């Protein structure tokens, strides 16, 4: 293959959660490219998994209830190992599944990459139970997936073989002579076996393939052993799969998606000033030059425009000369400047989880608001000895909201423990995930308070949270900023200027979550003139339409749209937040439970075409986390997640999220962080671009040429 690169697939040997390499992550397909210059292997995606086995639905879960299991859409239901008679959850009655009950997470071993006849990639692997133990499928089958570009995958299901003696290290290759796909594997005793089929795609979930006679060619090994020896030095302890050739174009696409994107240049276009201008007209022309931006170019071919702090003295001198008529046609002036790059403090706000930063116009005055969950010492149910509150910060810049700039000392409590909702119930705990939006023209806060628990749970068992804040009583609420008679907003810093919190109910005044009661992490999506709420319940993301003029009531039934189907999102999908970019809705969500394993996932849907966002098939799920624990600006950040999109003072998209406090094995809660977002050349958001990658120091100083015409 002309101009080819070598690509290795492998799994890692699990190490620790602190290295983002526990069993859930290690037992997935990883990819590495070999440098043609040095022969060294370079891991893609920071040596993190790229293809994960999908969770498998239970056989007693009807197809209508697992519509949101999009990664496993082609899988048939399977019995639960060791508990075949287990019943489906109550979620099934509402057209949904419950993670861990109705679907079971899986892992994989021994991935093998091959080319399909049509040029696509195929992946064969041994499917296992979550964590690597056998799940029974390996007795007679292997997992099959296909991909156009190794950046997204379609899992086709299991290819069954006519054996019960074990299918270890499955491998598939196309034989041009016989025009058939040859499947190779070893049984549990180490004996080689072979089967063949004309259409490997059709073999998924079909009748078992007959086992054929073994010949020398069919058992020929690949170069995995040699690759293993070379690659381990660069990748750490791994279990190598195989090596295939990829084209230069394919390698470039993989590097653009899974490599580090970094700043390669900065430039400012030339501007012109007419020599004939005089007085204020001339000064105005020069003044507009102060808005000139720099074009930052990146290694993947992407471009970002950034504001520049121009030399004020040079601009003033140019304005004076222009106003006085001292500029001569043909001459050129140079204005120096520095690309504006605010590097926010880390942490931005200590023990403030599920953060929301909101750029808002307060009757003509631009303000930034920050609101979050109080997560003191990791207790977000009733922190500070039961003194639960909803902290709000207001400032004229994002930096002023930070702890470092005194933002914590200026916090206002919008709500406190014991405040009552519109039903007259005392809200005693949680105040989880408050999020700011403008709904129906009014500044609004969506959040989840909880109430003291009853003596018994709904199933009749004793409630250990009786008389204390009980998170399972929590439900999504809304409160809105009041306006005066002229429609002007009242001051959001005065708690009295907000409406009494009202629970958000579904059609027929029903609670949102009839299965478990609790509903939380609500956000807003607006598309094609339609308004939707998205939120978390039953461990997954749900959506429903609503009328912004009556925001406490849904206008349609809730639908489950995102289910945690991979080991990396680990039993929960929560904290949704949406942004529209280039005709697509980017809905981020968080998975893997609160703590140091937290991750950020992504689903996308078409925007502006009146797509039915309540249909799970409209949403496309990323196979791996968009953001995960990793090194940022030279230091590890663990448990990154529950983020939201916002904008800074210059209109740049920013990402506000939290990470876990973790030191010497102790988890101490979650801290808020703020970063800018970079859009890659292929249109993907990059959430973990380091400061020097965003703007290389060598390109921070720029100049603008001003030609006199």
XYZ file of C-alpha atoms in Angstrom:
709
model
C 0.000 0.000 0.000
C 1.758 3.128 -1.234
C 2.579 5.674 1.442
C 1.227 3.398 4.164
C 1.543 3.604 7.919
C 1.517 0.687 10.352
C -1.397 0.662 12.787
C -1.422 -1.538 15.881
C -4.541 -2.507 17.811
C -4.204 -3.695 21.386
C -5.607 -3.767 24.881
C -3.694 -2.533 27.890
C -2.884 -4.364 31.057
C -5.081 -2.705 33.702
C -3.202 -0.568 36.210
C -5.207 1.957 38.241
C -8.082 4.424 38.212
C -5.601 7.191 39.017
C -4.000 6.585 35.613
C -7.354 6.327 33.803
C -6.489 2.698 33.112
C -8.706 0.518 35.254
C -10.257 -2.639 33.758
C -13.153 -0.689 32.248
C -10.719 1.345 30.146
C -7.843 -1.082 29.589
C -10.107 -3.811 28.178
C -11.093 -1.969 25.030
C -9.430 -1.608 21.653
C -6.600 0.920 21.655
C -4.722 2.108 18.557
C -1.134 3.201 17.944
C 0.667 4.393 14.797
C 4.267 3.577 13.971
C 6.478 6.512 13.034
C 7.975 6.047 9.572
C 10.944 8.154 10.665
C 11.922 6.415 13.914
C 9.945 3.177 13.938
C 8.513 4.078 17.342
C 4.868 3.491 18.220
C 2.763 6.506 19.200
C -0.472 5.831 21.086
C -3.627 7.531 19.861
C -6.161 9.136 22.206
C -3.562 9.427 24.982
C -3.332 5.616 25.170
C -7.053 5.448 26.018
C -9.589 3.090 24.484
C -11.237 3.969 21.169
C -13.569 0.995 20.586
C -15.541 -0.456 23.509
C -17.850 -3.462 23.554
C -21.501 -2.429 23.765
C -23.723 -3.440 26.644
C -26.078 -6.316 25.882
C -29.840 -6.068 26.462
C -31.581 -8.829 28.393
C -33.742 -11.266 26.487
C -36.830 -10.338 28.522
C -36.574 -6.661 27.567
C -38.839 -5.883 24.587
C -37.303 -4.163 21.587
C -39.538 -1.107 22.071
C -37.997 -0.534 25.512
C -34.406 -0.553 24.248
C -34.710 1.978 21.453
C -32.112 4.167 23.162
C -29.566 1.327 23.194
C -28.183 2.583 19.900
C -24.686 1.042 20.200
C -26.294 -2.388 20.650
C -29.075 -1.779 18.129
C -28.184 -4.914 16.145
C -27.847 -7.174 19.196
C -30.495 -9.705 20.132
C -31.442 -9.951 23.793
C -29.424 -12.430 25.834
C -30.135 -14.208 29.134
C -28.490 -12.867 32.253
C -25.601 -15.196 33.170
C -26.442 -17.077 36.327
C -29.835 -15.432 36.722
C -31.795 -16.396 33.638
C -35.119 -15.895 35.383
C -34.381 -12.287 36.406
C -37.298 -10.010 35.582
C -37.106 -6.730 33.710
C -37.169 -3.453 35.617
C -40.191 -1.198 35.972
C -38.572 1.123 33.413
C -39.614 -1.283 30.658
C -43.263 -0.341 31.225
C -42.330 3.207 30.224
C -40.483 2.247 27.049
C -37.021 2.435 28.633
C -34.264 0.320 30.141
C -32.532 0.554 33.488
C -28.732 0.283 33.342
C -27.399 -2.729 35.221
C -30.784 -4.463 35.227
C -32.073 -4.495 31.667
C -28.684 -4.236 29.975
C -25.303 -5.605 31.058
C -21.981 -3.891 30.443
C -19.265 -5.779 28.587
C -15.530 -5.609 27.926
C -13.364 -7.116 25.201
C -10.047 -8.872 24.666
C -7.834 -9.732 21.691
C -9.041 -7.185 19.117
C -8.132 -7.916 15.512
C -8.318 -5.380 12.654
C -8.927 -6.377 9.056
C -10.046 -4.919 5.749
C -13.436 -5.636 4.273
C -13.761 -6.180 0.544
C -15.464 -2.772 0.200
C -12.522 -0.979 1.854
C -14.061 -0.522 5.280
C -12.430 -1.808 8.438
C -13.639 -4.771 10.435
C -12.961 -5.522 14.095
C -13.098 -9.013 15.565
C -12.687 -9.442 19.323
C -13.437 -11.741 22.197
C -16.330 -10.317 24.162
C -16.102 -10.710 27.933
C -18.047 -9.780 31.011
C -17.264 -6.337 32.324
C -13.776 -6.505 33.802
C -12.524 -9.344 31.615
C -14.009 -12.521 33.038
C -15.688 -14.922 30.579
C -19.351 -14.203 29.862
C -20.099 -17.437 27.998
C -20.085 -15.968 24.501
C -16.448 -16.955 24.028
C -17.398 -20.648 24.002
C -18.649 -20.392 20.440
C -18.613 -16.821 19.094
C -16.802 -13.515 18.731
C -17.801 -9.855 18.522
C -17.877 -8.205 15.091
C -17.917 -4.481 14.293
C -17.302 -2.373 11.186
C -15.995 1.144 10.666
C -15.446 3.484 7.731
C -12.589 5.341 9.375
C -11.793 3.826 12.812
C -13.262 6.961 14.394
C -16.795 5.566 14.755
C -18.065 2.002 14.784
C -21.174 -0.061 14.115
C -21.391 -3.146 16.291
C -22.999 -5.910 14.242
C -23.324 -8.525 16.967
C -21.839 -11.964 17.463
C -20.506 -14.304 14.800
C -21.248 -17.843 15.919
C -19.068 -20.836 15.077
C -20.019 -24.510 15.153
C -18.029 -25.293 18.271
C -18.356 -25.251 22.027
C -14.655 -25.696 22.772
C -13.777 -21.997 22.967
C -13.018 -19.227 20.475
C -9.774 -17.532 21.490
C -7.939 -14.770 19.589
C -10.383 -14.621 16.678
C -8.913 -13.284 13.431
C -10.596 -12.510 10.126
C -8.992 -11.863 6.747
C -10.261 -11.784 3.190
C -8.806 -14.429 0.877
C -8.741 -13.067 -2.672
C -8.250 -16.513 -4.225
C -11.303 -18.153 -2.677
C -13.164 -14.850 -2.457
C -14.167 -15.688 1.070
C -13.419 -14.356 4.534
C -11.290 -16.769 6.535
C -11.882 -16.905 10.297
C -9.068 -18.277 12.460
C -9.036 -19.003 16.187
C -7.701 -21.402 18.804
C -9.794 -23.485 21.157
C -9.217 -23.668 24.894
C -6.646 -26.424 24.411
C -4.645 -24.260 22.005
C -5.563 -26.148 18.856
C -6.074 -24.017 15.738
C -9.345 -23.944 13.823
C -10.650 -22.254 10.736
C -13.956 -21.381 9.085
C -14.839 -19.382 6.004
C -17.790 -17.382 4.747
C -18.524 -15.352 1.624
C -20.085 -12.432 3.551
C -18.742 -11.813 7.043
C -21.266 -9.029 7.624
C -24.180 -11.396 7.017
C -22.601 -13.900 9.409
C -23.303 -11.669 12.424
C -26.240 -12.980 14.461
C -26.777 -15.752 11.881
C -26.441 -19.531 11.945
C -23.095 -20.930 13.169
C -20.289 -21.162 10.605
C -19.074 -24.667 9.859
C -15.572 -25.488 11.068
C -13.254 -26.444 8.205
C -9.940 -28.204 7.829
C -6.845 -26.369 8.982
C -3.984 -25.768 6.547
C -0.671 -23.981 6.881
C -1.804 -20.748 5.245
C -4.897 -20.516 7.418
C -2.854 -20.712 10.618
C -0.116 -18.319 9.537
C 0.476 -15.813 12.297
C 0.645 -12.051 12.039
C 3.290 -9.688 13.349
C 1.595 -9.051 16.699
C 4.358 -10.689 18.730
C 7.042 -8.551 17.111
C 4.872 -5.474 17.480
C 4.289 -6.294 21.127
C 7.983 -6.288 21.904
C 8.558 -2.955 20.182
C 5.386 -1.249 21.314
C 5.483 -2.075 25.017
C 8.345 0.327 25.558
C 6.235 3.241 24.327
C 2.749 2.100 25.324
C 3.359 0.382 28.641
C 2.235 -3.166 29.382
C -0.134 -4.191 26.589
C -1.662 -7.246 24.970
C -1.058 -6.747 21.262
C -3.679 -7.556 18.696
C -2.383 -7.255 15.137
C -0.848 -4.715 12.795
C -2.381 -3.510 9.527
C -1.345 -0.953 6.944
C -3.331 2.263 6.604
C -2.966 4.950 4.001
C -1.437 8.330 4.657
C -4.905 9.866 4.393
C -6.327 7.402 6.931
C -3.403 7.975 9.289
C -3.834 11.750 9.026
C -7.521 11.442 9.924
C -6.661 9.319 12.962
C -3.996 11.770 14.089
C -6.389 14.693 13.629
C -9.030 13.014 15.782
C -6.914 11.204 18.374
C -3.621 13.085 18.382
C -2.770 16.407 19.970
C -3.853 19.465 17.998
C -1.552 22.459 18.505
C -1.020 26.019 17.318
C 1.363 26.353 14.346
C 1.102 30.037 13.381
C -0.663 33.345 13.945
C -1.357 36.055 11.419
C -3.261 39.309 11.018
C -4.488 40.491 7.652
C -3.413 43.871 6.280
C -5.726 46.849 6.747
C -5.981 50.123 4.880
C -6.718 53.725 5.917
C -7.616 56.382 3.292
C -5.162 59.277 3.349
C -7.972 61.732 2.570
C -9.745 61.208 5.901
C -9.560 63.988 8.487
C -10.718 64.712 12.039
C -13.209 62.471 13.831
C -13.870 60.483 10.687
C -10.196 59.540 10.551
C -10.107 58.724 14.265
C -13.163 56.456 13.890
C -11.474 54.582 11.042
C -8.392 53.962 13.172
C -10.510 53.047 16.190
C -12.044 50.127 14.272
C -8.556 48.711 13.811
C -8.548 47.948 17.527
C -11.093 45.211 16.825
C -8.806 43.377 14.409
C -8.336 39.726 15.332
C -5.538 37.238 14.805
C -6.067 34.018 12.847
C -4.500 31.130 14.754
C -3.728 28.082 12.625
C -3.365 24.561 13.973
C -1.673 21.284 13.144
C -4.874 19.682 11.830
C -5.622 22.571 9.449
C -8.193 24.239 11.711
C -8.303 27.988 12.337
C -9.505 30.035 15.319
C -9.861 33.811 15.471
C -8.802 35.503 18.692
C -8.962 39.058 19.945
C -5.713 41.004 20.210
C -4.645 43.587 22.772
C -3.116 46.180 20.444
C -0.507 48.729 21.474
C -2.625 51.684 22.602
C 0.159 54.245 22.080
C 0.747 53.144 18.493
C -2.978 53.273 17.715
C -3.267 56.734 19.293
C -0.315 58.043 17.263
C -1.838 56.669 14.068
C -5.190 58.266 14.925
C -3.525 61.642 15.571
C -1.613 61.531 12.284
C -4.697 60.480 10.344
C -6.854 63.216 11.887
C -4.240 65.876 11.136
C -3.693 64.742 7.544
C -0.092 63.655 8.103
C -0.547 60.240 6.456
C 0.876 59.914 2.937
C -0.464 57.500 0.307
C 1.842 54.522 -0.112
C 3.281 54.507 3.387
C 2.724 51.625 5.835
C 2.388 51.771 9.599
C 2.848 48.812 11.941
C 0.797 48.198 15.067
C 2.050 45.628 17.567
C -0.149 43.516 19.773
C -0.500 40.367 21.827
C -3.098 37.683 21.227
C -5.574 37.723 24.093
C -5.522 34.485 26.085
C -7.052 34.351 29.523
C -5.706 31.372 31.458
C -8.229 30.678 34.189
C -7.124 29.625 37.675
C -7.006 25.897 38.455
C -9.146 25.232 40.369
C -11.557 27.957 39.322
C -13.917 27.384 42.263
C -13.175 24.895 45.035
C -15.944 22.462 46.046
C -18.340 23.852 43.469
C -19.670 20.992 41.341
C -21.976 20.851 38.296
C -20.992 24.457 37.481
C -22.868 26.819 35.188
C -21.369 30.050 33.832
C -23.851 32.223 31.988
C -23.245 35.353 29.886
C -26.286 37.573 30.420
C -27.431 41.073 29.516
C -28.856 42.772 32.616
C -30.940 45.594 31.158
C -28.072 46.594 28.891
C -25.247 45.753 31.300
C -23.236 42.647 30.309
C -22.804 40.336 33.289
C -21.503 36.847 33.976
C -23.244 34.578 36.460
C -21.824 31.471 38.107
C -23.954 28.930 39.924
C -23.106 25.433 41.150
C -23.747 22.597 43.581
C -22.055 22.997 46.967
C -19.867 19.877 47.241
C -18.016 20.545 50.480
C -15.991 17.435 51.382
C -17.859 15.516 48.708
C -21.192 15.820 50.510
C -23.626 17.363 48.051
C -26.806 16.147 49.791
C -26.536 18.114 53.039
C -23.116 19.821 53.174
C -21.803 22.128 55.868
C -23.560 20.388 58.714
C -26.941 20.541 57.005
C -26.673 24.184 55.919
C -27.541 23.435 52.297
C -27.661 26.453 50.009
C -27.613 27.515 46.344
C -24.550 29.752 45.770
C -24.672 32.428 43.039
C -21.825 34.671 41.888
C -22.290 37.740 39.673
C -19.482 39.764 38.059
C -18.578 41.784 34.987
C -15.989 39.218 33.824
C -15.502 35.479 34.086
C -12.196 35.886 35.907
C -13.929 37.900 38.642
C -16.132 34.876 39.338
C -13.155 32.758 40.378
C -12.079 32.020 43.932
C -8.753 33.652 43.177
C -10.485 36.943 42.368
C -12.685 36.831 45.463
C -15.737 35.272 43.842
C -16.399 32.951 46.757
C -16.522 35.821 49.247
C -19.137 37.560 47.089
C -21.458 34.573 46.774
C -25.171 35.098 47.384
C -27.412 32.307 48.643
C -30.418 32.229 46.347
C -31.913 29.404 48.428
C -31.207 27.926 51.826
C -32.158 24.803 53.695
C -35.784 25.072 54.796
C -36.999 27.378 52.016
C -40.299 26.115 50.633
C -41.314 25.286 47.095
C -44.629 26.140 45.442
C -46.225 23.080 47.049
C -45.320 24.380 50.509
C -42.729 21.623 51.048
C -39.492 22.464 52.863
C -36.472 21.941 50.619
C -33.865 20.569 53.015
C -31.049 19.293 50.850
C -29.251 18.839 47.535
C -29.975 21.969 45.410
C -28.193 19.937 42.748
C -26.891 21.033 39.372
C -28.448 24.522 39.152
C -28.275 25.686 35.553
C -28.986 29.155 34.145
C -31.071 29.749 31.012
C -33.372 32.388 29.567
C -36.777 30.744 29.190
C -39.781 32.692 27.949
C -37.700 35.870 28.111
C -36.905 35.357 31.812
C -33.651 34.427 33.480
C -34.305 30.985 34.958
C -32.619 28.432 37.197
C -33.275 24.730 36.689
C -32.177 22.611 39.654
C -33.042 19.684 41.897
C -33.860 20.165 45.576
C -34.619 17.220 47.822
C -36.797 16.844 50.906
C -36.685 14.959 54.187
C -37.245 11.261 53.714
C -40.372 9.437 54.840
C -40.128 6.655 57.476
C -40.395 3.979 54.783
C -39.339 3.660 51.153
C -41.952 3.063 48.421
C -41.282 -0.689 48.664
C -42.115 -0.679 52.378
C -38.554 -1.051 53.656
C -37.190 1.210 56.382
C -35.708 4.453 55.076
C -32.297 5.283 56.539
C -32.852 8.911 55.447
C -36.108 9.331 57.379
C -36.263 12.880 58.743
C -33.097 13.821 56.858
C -32.510 15.098 53.321
C -33.166 12.160 51.018
C -31.755 12.459 47.498
C -34.353 10.000 46.161
C -37.076 12.563 46.884
C -35.374 15.071 44.568
C -37.198 16.406 41.527
C -36.434 18.963 38.828
C -37.639 22.480 39.715
C -37.610 25.879 38.061
C -37.370 29.386 39.498
C -37.415 32.574 37.421
C -36.224 36.129 37.884
C -39.056 38.613 38.259
C -39.465 41.682 36.071
C -40.924 45.104 36.760
C -44.010 46.587 35.105
C -41.893 47.776 32.161
C -40.460 44.298 31.555
C -37.047 45.137 32.980
C -35.250 42.427 34.925
C -34.928 42.856 38.676
C -31.538 42.397 40.295
C -30.676 38.644 40.349
C -28.490 39.159 43.427
C -31.557 39.672 45.620
C -33.182 36.302 46.504
C -36.520 38.094 46.938
C -36.519 38.886 43.213
C -36.931 35.234 42.259
C -40.149 33.244 42.005
C -40.891 30.416 44.417
C -39.367 27.205 43.016
C -41.924 25.074 41.217
C -41.595 21.355 40.402
C -41.603 20.503 36.707
C -44.339 17.985 35.959
C -45.290 15.896 32.980
C -48.634 15.580 31.197
C -51.483 14.997 33.604
C -49.503 16.673 36.407
C -47.462 13.459 36.811
C -43.946 13.410 38.240
C -41.213 12.994 35.655
C -39.805 9.730 37.010
C -42.444 7.221 38.086
C -39.823 4.471 38.337
C -37.494 5.895 41.008
C -38.963 9.353 41.788
C -35.655 11.213 41.429
C -35.084 13.521 38.415
C -32.147 15.915 38.089
C -29.602 17.726 35.892
C -32.172 19.472 33.719
C -31.103 21.572 30.736
C -32.744 23.272 27.730
C -32.454 22.469 24.011
C -34.006 24.763 21.400
C -34.209 23.607 17.802
C -36.379 24.638 14.843
C -38.535 26.751 17.147
C -39.189 23.807 19.444
C -38.217 23.839 23.110
C -37.119 20.711 24.965
C -35.951 19.809 28.424
C -33.292 17.112 28.749
C -32.451 15.638 32.143
C -31.290 12.547 34.010
C -33.500 9.848 35.488
C -33.258 6.048 35.634
C -29.486 6.466 35.114
C -29.937 7.869 31.615
C -30.772 11.022 29.650
C -34.430 11.745 28.868
C -36.055 14.457 26.776
C -39.507 16.026 26.415
C -40.998 19.124 24.765
C -42.317 22.082 26.749
C -43.803 25.526 26.189
C -41.406 28.310 27.316
C -44.397 30.422 28.341
C -45.443 27.668 30.790
C -42.082 26.112 31.653
C -43.149 24.071 34.686
C -45.195 21.648 32.551
C -44.146 19.304 29.766
C -46.229 19.209 26.612
C -45.250 15.653 25.692
C -44.258 12.376 27.301
C -40.625 11.947 28.425
C -38.478 9.700 26.219
C -35.185 8.001 27.014
C -32.542 9.010 24.437
C -29.087 8.238 25.931
C -28.299 5.005 27.763
C -24.832 4.276 29.238
C -23.818 1.344 27.031
C -20.053 1.257 27.494
C -17.791 0.407 30.418
C -16.392 3.952 30.330
C -19.803 5.535 30.979
C -20.414 2.868 33.572
C -24.059 2.661 34.589
C -25.038 6.316 34.275
C -25.558 9.083 31.724
C -26.310 12.455 33.311
C -25.626 16.187 33.186
C -26.725 16.847 29.581
C -25.993 20.215 27.978
C -26.395 21.230 24.321
C -24.767 23.588 21.836
C -25.438 24.035 18.108
C -22.451 24.258 15.755
C -22.385 24.019 11.964
C -25.799 22.426 11.668
C -25.393 19.892 14.450
C -26.576 19.727 18.046
C -23.703 18.700 20.309
C -25.187 17.220 23.478
C -22.572 16.399 26.074
C -23.359 14.162 29.029
C -21.427 12.643 31.904
C -20.902 9.026 32.864
C -19.117 6.600 35.172
C -20.614 7.818 38.453
C -19.347 10.746 40.520
C -15.669 10.458 41.455
C -12.282 10.063 39.802
C -13.646 7.922 36.929
C -16.111 10.570 35.687
C -16.091 11.126 31.927
C -17.794 13.314 29.330
C -19.679 11.630 26.494
C -21.186 13.096 23.341
C -24.236 12.506 21.196
C -25.102 14.612 18.163
C -28.225 15.294 16.118
C -29.003 17.403 13.046
C -30.027 20.985 13.852
C -32.480 23.239 12.073
C -34.248 20.519 10.064
C -37.131 19.878 12.475
C -35.737 16.495 13.474
C -37.714 14.720 16.181
C -35.248 15.002 19.066
C -37.397 12.636 21.148
C -36.482 9.808 18.743
C -33.312 8.052 20.002
C -32.363 7.054 16.450
C -31.881 10.749 15.585
C -28.927 10.906 17.983
C -25.458 9.561 17.091
C -23.321 8.453 20.013
C -19.535 8.774 20.197
C -17.926 5.401 20.977
C -15.438 6.805 23.466
C -15.530 9.753 25.898
C -15.049 13.222 24.476
C -13.172 14.111 27.672
C -11.717 11.919 30.375
C -9.168 12.040 33.163
C -5.858 13.257 31.809
C -3.013 15.728 31.996
C -3.895 19.404 31.527
C -1.173 22.079 31.573
C 1.218 19.539 33.058
C -0.947 18.274 35.929
C -3.400 15.384 36.184
C -7.091 16.181 36.427
C -9.209 13.208 37.455
C -12.941 12.737 37.157
C -13.681 15.477 34.618
C -17.345 15.871 33.769
C -20.759 17.484 34.197
C -19.870 20.291 31.865
C -21.796 23.005 30.085
C -21.152 25.222 27.103
C -20.927 28.992 27.548
C -19.131 32.049 26.088
C -16.427 34.387 27.310
C -16.200 38.181 26.940
C -14.968 37.916 23.343
C -17.658 35.463 22.315
C -15.336 32.441 22.356
C -16.992 29.164 23.282
C -15.932 27.929 26.708
C -16.467 24.682 28.588
C -17.266 24.827 32.305
C -17.019 21.552 34.244
C -15.800 19.982 37.440
C -13.062 17.540 38.312
C -12.458 15.465 41.416
C -10.330 16.550 44.343
C -8.134 13.527 44.941
C -4.968 13.431 46.993
C -3.173 10.522 48.645
C -6.097 8.244 47.943
C -8.690 10.567 49.474
C -11.627 11.919 47.490
C -12.539 15.399 48.716
C -15.314 16.595 46.460
C -15.369 18.389 43.127
C -13.911 21.681 41.905
C -15.157 23.857 39.022
C -12.877 24.541 36.041
C -13.128 26.769 32.947
C -11.478 26.201 29.554
C -11.886 27.478 26.020
C -13.190 25.094 23.356
C -11.375 24.569 20.077
C -13.163 23.249 16.990
C -11.042 20.817 15.010
C -10.843 20.849 11.226
C -13.354 17.996 11.064
C -15.801 19.901 13.275
C -15.261 18.160 16.613
C -14.986 20.087 19.892
C -11.666 19.742 21.705
C -12.153 20.243 25.443
C -8.660 19.530 26.762
C -6.394 21.782 24.686
C -3.514 22.942 26.877
C -2.655 26.641 27.023
C 0.521 26.250 24.940
C -1.379 24.138 22.401
C -4.069 26.793 22.086
C -1.498 29.565 21.678
C 2.168 28.739 21.273
C 4.282 31.350 23.091
C 6.254 31.916 19.888
C 3.105 33.186 18.165
C 1.623 35.263 20.970
C 3.160 38.523 19.706
C 1.621 39.696 16.427
C 1.654 42.822 14.305
C -0.788 44.498 11.956
C 0.238 46.362 8.855
C -1.852 49.428 8.011
C -1.451 50.648 4.471
C -2.291 54.241 3.612
C -4.261 54.493 0.372
